Short mmCIF file of C-alpha atoms in Angstrom, two decimals:
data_model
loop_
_atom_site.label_atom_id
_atom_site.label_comp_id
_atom_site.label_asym_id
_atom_site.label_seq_id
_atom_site.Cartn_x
_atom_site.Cartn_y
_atom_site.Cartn_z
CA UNK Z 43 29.01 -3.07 -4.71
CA UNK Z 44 30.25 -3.64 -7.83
CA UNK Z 45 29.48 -3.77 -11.49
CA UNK Z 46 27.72 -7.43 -11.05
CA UNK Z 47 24.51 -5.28 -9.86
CA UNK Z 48 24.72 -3.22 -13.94
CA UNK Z 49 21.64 -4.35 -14.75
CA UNK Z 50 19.62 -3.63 -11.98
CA UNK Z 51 21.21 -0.47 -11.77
CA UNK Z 52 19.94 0.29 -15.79
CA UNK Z 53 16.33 -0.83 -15.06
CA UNK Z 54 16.14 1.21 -11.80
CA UNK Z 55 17.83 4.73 -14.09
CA UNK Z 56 15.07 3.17 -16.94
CA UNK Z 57 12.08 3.28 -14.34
CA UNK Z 58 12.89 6.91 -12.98
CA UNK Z 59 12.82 8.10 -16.41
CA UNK Z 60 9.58 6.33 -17.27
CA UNK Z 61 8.08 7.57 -14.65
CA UNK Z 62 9.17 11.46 -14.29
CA UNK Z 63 7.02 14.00 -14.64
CA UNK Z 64 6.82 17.66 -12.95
CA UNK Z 65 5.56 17.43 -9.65
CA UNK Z 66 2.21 19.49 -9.84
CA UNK Z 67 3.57 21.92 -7.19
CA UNK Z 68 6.84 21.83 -5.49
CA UNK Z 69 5.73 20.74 -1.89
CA UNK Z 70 7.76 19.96 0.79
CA UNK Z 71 11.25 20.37 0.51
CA UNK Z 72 13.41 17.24 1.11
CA UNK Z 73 17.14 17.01 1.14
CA UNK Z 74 18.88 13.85 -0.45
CA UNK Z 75 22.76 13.81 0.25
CA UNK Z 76 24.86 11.79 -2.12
CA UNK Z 77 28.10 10.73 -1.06
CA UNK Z 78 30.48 9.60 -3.90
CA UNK Z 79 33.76 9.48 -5.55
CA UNK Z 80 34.98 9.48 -9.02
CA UNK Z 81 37.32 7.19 -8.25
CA UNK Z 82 34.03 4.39 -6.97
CA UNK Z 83 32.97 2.33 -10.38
CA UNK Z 84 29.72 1.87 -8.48
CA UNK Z 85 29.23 5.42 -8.07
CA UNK Z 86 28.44 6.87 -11.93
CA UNK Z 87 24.82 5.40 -11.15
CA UNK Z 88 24.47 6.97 -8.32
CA UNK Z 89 25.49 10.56 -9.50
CA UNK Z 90 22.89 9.52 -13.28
CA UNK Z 91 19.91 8.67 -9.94
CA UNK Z 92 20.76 12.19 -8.66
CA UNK Z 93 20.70 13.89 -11.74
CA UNK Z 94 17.51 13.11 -12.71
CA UNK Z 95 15.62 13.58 -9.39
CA UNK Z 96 16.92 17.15 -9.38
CA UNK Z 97 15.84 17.22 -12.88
CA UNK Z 98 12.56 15.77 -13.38
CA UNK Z 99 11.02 15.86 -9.75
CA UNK Z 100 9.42 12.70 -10.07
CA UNK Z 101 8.15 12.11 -5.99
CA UNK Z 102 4.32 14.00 -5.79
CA UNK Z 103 4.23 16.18 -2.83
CA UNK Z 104 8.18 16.90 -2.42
CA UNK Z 105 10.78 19.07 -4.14
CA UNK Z 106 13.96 17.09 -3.70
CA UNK Z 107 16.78 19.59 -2.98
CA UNK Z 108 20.19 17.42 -3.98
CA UNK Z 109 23.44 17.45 -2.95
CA UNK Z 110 26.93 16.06 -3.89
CA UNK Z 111 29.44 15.03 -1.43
CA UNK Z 112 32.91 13.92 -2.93
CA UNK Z 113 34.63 11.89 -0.09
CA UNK Z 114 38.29 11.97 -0.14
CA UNK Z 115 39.18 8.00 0.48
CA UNK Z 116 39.12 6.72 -3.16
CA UNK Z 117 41.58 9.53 -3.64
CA UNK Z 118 44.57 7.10 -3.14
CA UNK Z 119 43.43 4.59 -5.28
CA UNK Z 120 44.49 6.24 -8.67
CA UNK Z 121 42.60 9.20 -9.26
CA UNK Z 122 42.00 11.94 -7.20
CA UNK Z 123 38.69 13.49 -7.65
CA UNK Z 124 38.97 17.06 -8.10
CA UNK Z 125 36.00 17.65 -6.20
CA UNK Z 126 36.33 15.86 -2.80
CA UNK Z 127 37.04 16.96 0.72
CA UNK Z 128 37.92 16.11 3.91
CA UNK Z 129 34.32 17.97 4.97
CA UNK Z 130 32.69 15.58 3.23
CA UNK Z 131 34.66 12.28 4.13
CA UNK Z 132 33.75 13.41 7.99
CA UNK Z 133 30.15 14.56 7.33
CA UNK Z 134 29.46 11.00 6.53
CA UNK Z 135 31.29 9.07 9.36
CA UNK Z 136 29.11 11.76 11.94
CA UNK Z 137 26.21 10.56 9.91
CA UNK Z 138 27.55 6.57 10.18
CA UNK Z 139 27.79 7.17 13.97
CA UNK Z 140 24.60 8.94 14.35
CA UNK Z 141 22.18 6.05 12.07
CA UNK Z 142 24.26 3.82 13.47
CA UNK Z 143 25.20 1.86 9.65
CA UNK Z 144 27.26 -0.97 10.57
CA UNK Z 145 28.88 -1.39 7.08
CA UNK Z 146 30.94 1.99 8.16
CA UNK Z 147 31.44 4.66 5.67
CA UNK Z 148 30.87 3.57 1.49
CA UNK Z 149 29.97 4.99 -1.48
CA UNK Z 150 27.64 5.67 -2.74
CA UNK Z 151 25.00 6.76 -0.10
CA UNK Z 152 22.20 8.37 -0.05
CA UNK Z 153 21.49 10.13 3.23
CA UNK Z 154 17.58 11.69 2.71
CA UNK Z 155 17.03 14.07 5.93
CA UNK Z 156 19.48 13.75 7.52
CA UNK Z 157 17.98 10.63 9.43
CA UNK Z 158 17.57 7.76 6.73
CA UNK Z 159 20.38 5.88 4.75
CA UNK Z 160 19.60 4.47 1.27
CA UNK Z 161 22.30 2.53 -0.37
CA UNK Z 162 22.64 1.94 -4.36
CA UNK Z 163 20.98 -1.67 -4.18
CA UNK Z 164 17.86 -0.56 -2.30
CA UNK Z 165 17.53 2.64 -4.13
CA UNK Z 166 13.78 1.51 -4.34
CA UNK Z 167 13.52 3.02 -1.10
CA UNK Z 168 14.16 6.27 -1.83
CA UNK Z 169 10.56 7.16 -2.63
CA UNK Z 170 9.78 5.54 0.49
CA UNK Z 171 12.12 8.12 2.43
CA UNK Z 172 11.36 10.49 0.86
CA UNK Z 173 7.42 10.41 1.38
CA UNK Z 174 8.54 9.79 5.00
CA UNK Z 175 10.36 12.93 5.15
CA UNK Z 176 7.71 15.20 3.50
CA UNK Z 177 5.20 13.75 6.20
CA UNK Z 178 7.17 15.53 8.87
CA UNK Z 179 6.75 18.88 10.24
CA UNK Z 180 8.75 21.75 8.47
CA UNK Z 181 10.43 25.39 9.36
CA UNK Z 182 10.21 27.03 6.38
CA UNK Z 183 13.59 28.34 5.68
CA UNK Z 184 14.02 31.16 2.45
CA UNK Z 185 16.99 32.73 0.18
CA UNK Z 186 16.95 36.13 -0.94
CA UNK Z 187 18.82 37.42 -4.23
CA UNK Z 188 21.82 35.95 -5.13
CA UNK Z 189 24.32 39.01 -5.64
CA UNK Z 190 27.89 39.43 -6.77
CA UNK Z 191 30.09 42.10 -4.33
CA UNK Z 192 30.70 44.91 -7.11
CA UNK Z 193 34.23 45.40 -5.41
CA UNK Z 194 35.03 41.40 -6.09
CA UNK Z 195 33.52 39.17 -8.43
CA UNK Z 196 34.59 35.95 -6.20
CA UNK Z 197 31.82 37.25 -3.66
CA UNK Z 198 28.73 36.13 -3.00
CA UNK Z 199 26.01 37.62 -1.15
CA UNK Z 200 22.27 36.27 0.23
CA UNK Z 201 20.22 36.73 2.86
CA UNK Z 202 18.86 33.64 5.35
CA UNK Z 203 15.82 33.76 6.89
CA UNK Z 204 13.34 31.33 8.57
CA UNK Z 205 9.86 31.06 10.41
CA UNK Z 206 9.61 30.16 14.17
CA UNK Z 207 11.42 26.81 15.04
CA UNK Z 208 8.27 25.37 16.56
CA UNK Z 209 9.81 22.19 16.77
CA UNK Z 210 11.47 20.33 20.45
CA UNK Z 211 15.26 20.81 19.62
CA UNK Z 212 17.78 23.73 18.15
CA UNK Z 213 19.24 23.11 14.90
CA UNK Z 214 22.51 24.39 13.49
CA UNK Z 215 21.95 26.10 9.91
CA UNK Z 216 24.56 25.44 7.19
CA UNK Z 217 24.60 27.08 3.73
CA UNK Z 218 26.14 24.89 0.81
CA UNK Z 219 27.50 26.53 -2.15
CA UNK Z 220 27.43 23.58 -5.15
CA UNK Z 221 27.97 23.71 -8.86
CA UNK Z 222 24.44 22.93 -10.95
CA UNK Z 223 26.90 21.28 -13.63
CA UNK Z 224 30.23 19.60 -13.29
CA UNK Z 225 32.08 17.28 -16.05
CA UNK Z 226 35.04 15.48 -15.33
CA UNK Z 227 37.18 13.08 -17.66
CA UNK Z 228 38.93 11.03 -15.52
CA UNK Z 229 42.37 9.57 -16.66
CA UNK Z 230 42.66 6.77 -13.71
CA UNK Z 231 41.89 4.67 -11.16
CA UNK Z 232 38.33 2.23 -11.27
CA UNK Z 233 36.87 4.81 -14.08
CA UNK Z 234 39.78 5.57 -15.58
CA UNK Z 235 38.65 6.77 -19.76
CA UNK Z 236 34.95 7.75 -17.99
CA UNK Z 237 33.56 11.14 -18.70
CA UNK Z 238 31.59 12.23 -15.65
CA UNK Z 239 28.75 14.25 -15.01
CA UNK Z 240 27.79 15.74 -11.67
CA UNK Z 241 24.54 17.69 -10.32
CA UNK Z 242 24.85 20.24 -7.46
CA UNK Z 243 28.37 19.62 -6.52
CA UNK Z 244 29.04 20.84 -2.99
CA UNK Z 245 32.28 23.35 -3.26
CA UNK Z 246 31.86 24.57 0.57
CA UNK Z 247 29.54 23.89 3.33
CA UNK Z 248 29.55 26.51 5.56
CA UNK Z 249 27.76 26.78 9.04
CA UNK Z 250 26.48 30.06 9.46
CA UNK Z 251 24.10 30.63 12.52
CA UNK Z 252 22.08 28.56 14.99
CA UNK Z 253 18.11 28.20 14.79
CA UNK Z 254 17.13 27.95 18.78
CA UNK Z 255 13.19 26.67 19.38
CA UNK Z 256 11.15 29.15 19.42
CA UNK Z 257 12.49 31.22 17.82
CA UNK Z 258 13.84 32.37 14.15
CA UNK Z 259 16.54 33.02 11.90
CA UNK Z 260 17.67 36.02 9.59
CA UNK Z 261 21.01 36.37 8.87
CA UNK Z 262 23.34 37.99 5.27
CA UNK Z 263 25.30 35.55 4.64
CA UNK Z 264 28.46 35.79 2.37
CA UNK Z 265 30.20 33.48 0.27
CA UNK Z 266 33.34 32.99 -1.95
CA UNK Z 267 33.70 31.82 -5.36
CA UNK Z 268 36.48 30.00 -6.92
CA UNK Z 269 38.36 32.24 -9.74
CA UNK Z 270 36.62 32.22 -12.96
CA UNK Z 271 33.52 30.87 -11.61
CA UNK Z 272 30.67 31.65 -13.44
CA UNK Z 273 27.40 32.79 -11.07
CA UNK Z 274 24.71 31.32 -13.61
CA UNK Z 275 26.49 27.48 -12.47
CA UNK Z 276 25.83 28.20 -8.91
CA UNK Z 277 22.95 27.02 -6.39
CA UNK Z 278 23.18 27.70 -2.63
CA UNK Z 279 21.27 25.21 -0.47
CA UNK Z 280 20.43 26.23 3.11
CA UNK Z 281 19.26 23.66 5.25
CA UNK Z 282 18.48 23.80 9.23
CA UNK Z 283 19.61 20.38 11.01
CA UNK Z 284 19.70 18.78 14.34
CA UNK Z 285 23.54 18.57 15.65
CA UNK Z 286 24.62 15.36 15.22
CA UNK Z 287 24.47 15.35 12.09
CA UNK Z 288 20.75 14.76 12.56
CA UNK Z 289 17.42 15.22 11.40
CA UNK Z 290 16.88 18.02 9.51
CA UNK Z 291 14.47 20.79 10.42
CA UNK Z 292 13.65 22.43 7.04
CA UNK Z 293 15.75 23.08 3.75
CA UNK Z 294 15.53 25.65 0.49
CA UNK Z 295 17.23 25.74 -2.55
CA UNK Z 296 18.05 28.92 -4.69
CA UNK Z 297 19.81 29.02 -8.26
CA UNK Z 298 22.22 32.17 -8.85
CA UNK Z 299 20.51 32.38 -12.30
CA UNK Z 300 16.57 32.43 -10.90
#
């Protein structure tokens, strides 16, 4: 998709605004995966659709936990994002595999649980996947204190826990480190003279434990920084999902700065 679809795009970015507002409580927690590229002209959107559902909440019933996911293959194409990785560029062909999308890997995609693809012209449904996911059964998962190791500031500490897994299958649990804030001025490629902006930009997904039916999780879990990071920019996302990559079992959010 290109820019022939702009002004769709603008009314779709025009009706999420108009129609944000603060959820009255943050219900169930759904996870929407975007995968992108600053090197995809169709993609800027995408990452302005993410930024305000993390912002402004706008879905009654669900806090939407977000994620970025900078694939690597627009990386050859003139600009290489400074945020994408391999991780993410496979994390989306399991998930191709698993929904079975016969367009193969593209960007941008939204993957909400872990079991429904959304692409940029049908971002309508969104709301629709979302209120599907919420509708499902949850493990509530929870993230203690975000601490730095006194001994080295590049260190992160938490603590993972969850309730029983109550549900049929085991689930792997991941923890993803993003940035709440990331601008970019990109020199080349499709936006080449773009400045960027990015919500919760995944800098390492991490798979820490396994969640086994019937039973639960608790587990510290630590964590490294980049150099000159700075904490208050950081959320960790844990999340509890089917192998596969499948559905997801239950997902919580925690800023360094709460």
């Amino acid at each position: 998709m290109r820019c022939s679809v702009a002004l769709l795009l603008c009314a779709i970015l025009f009706s999420l605004v108009s129609l944000a507002m603060p959820a009255a409580t943050a219900d169930v927690p759904v996870l929407i995966e975007l995968f992108t590229s600053e090197g995809c002209s169709s993609c800027p959107p995408a990452d302005g659709i993410l930024q305000r559902l993390d912002e402004f909440q706008p879905i009654a019933g669900a806090q939407l936990v977000v994620l970025s996911e900078h694939v690597t293959y627009w990386d050859q194409l003139g600009w290489k994002d400074p945020n994408s990785s391999s991780v993410f560029t496979e994390r989306q062909s399991s998930y191709e595999n698993e929904l079975g999308v016969k367009e193969g890997p593209y960007t941008p995609q939204f993957i909400v649980d872990g079991s429904q693809s959304v692409s940029l012209d049908k971002v309508q449904q969104l709301e629709e996947a979302v209120n599907k996911a919420k509708a499902e059964a949850r493990v509530a998962l929870r993230i203690g204190e975000i601490t730095v190791d006194p001994s080295d500031p590049t260190t992160v500490r938490t603590h993972i826990e969850s309730d029983v897994n109550s549900e049929k299958h085991n689930a792997d649990v991941y923890v993803a480190l993003a940035l709440n804030h990331v601008e970019s001025q990109v020199l080349r490629g499709e936006n080449g003279g773009q400045h960027l902006v990015h919500v919760a930009v995944v800098q390492q997904l991490t798979k820490v434990g396994k969640l086994p039916r019937g039973k639960s999780f608790a587990q510290d879990v630590q964590l490294k920084l980049k150099p000159g990071e700075n904490l208050k920019n950081v959320r960790l996302v844990a999340f509890a999902q089917e192998s596969g990559p499948g559905k997801l079992l239950g997902v919580a959010m925690r800023k360094a700065a709460n």
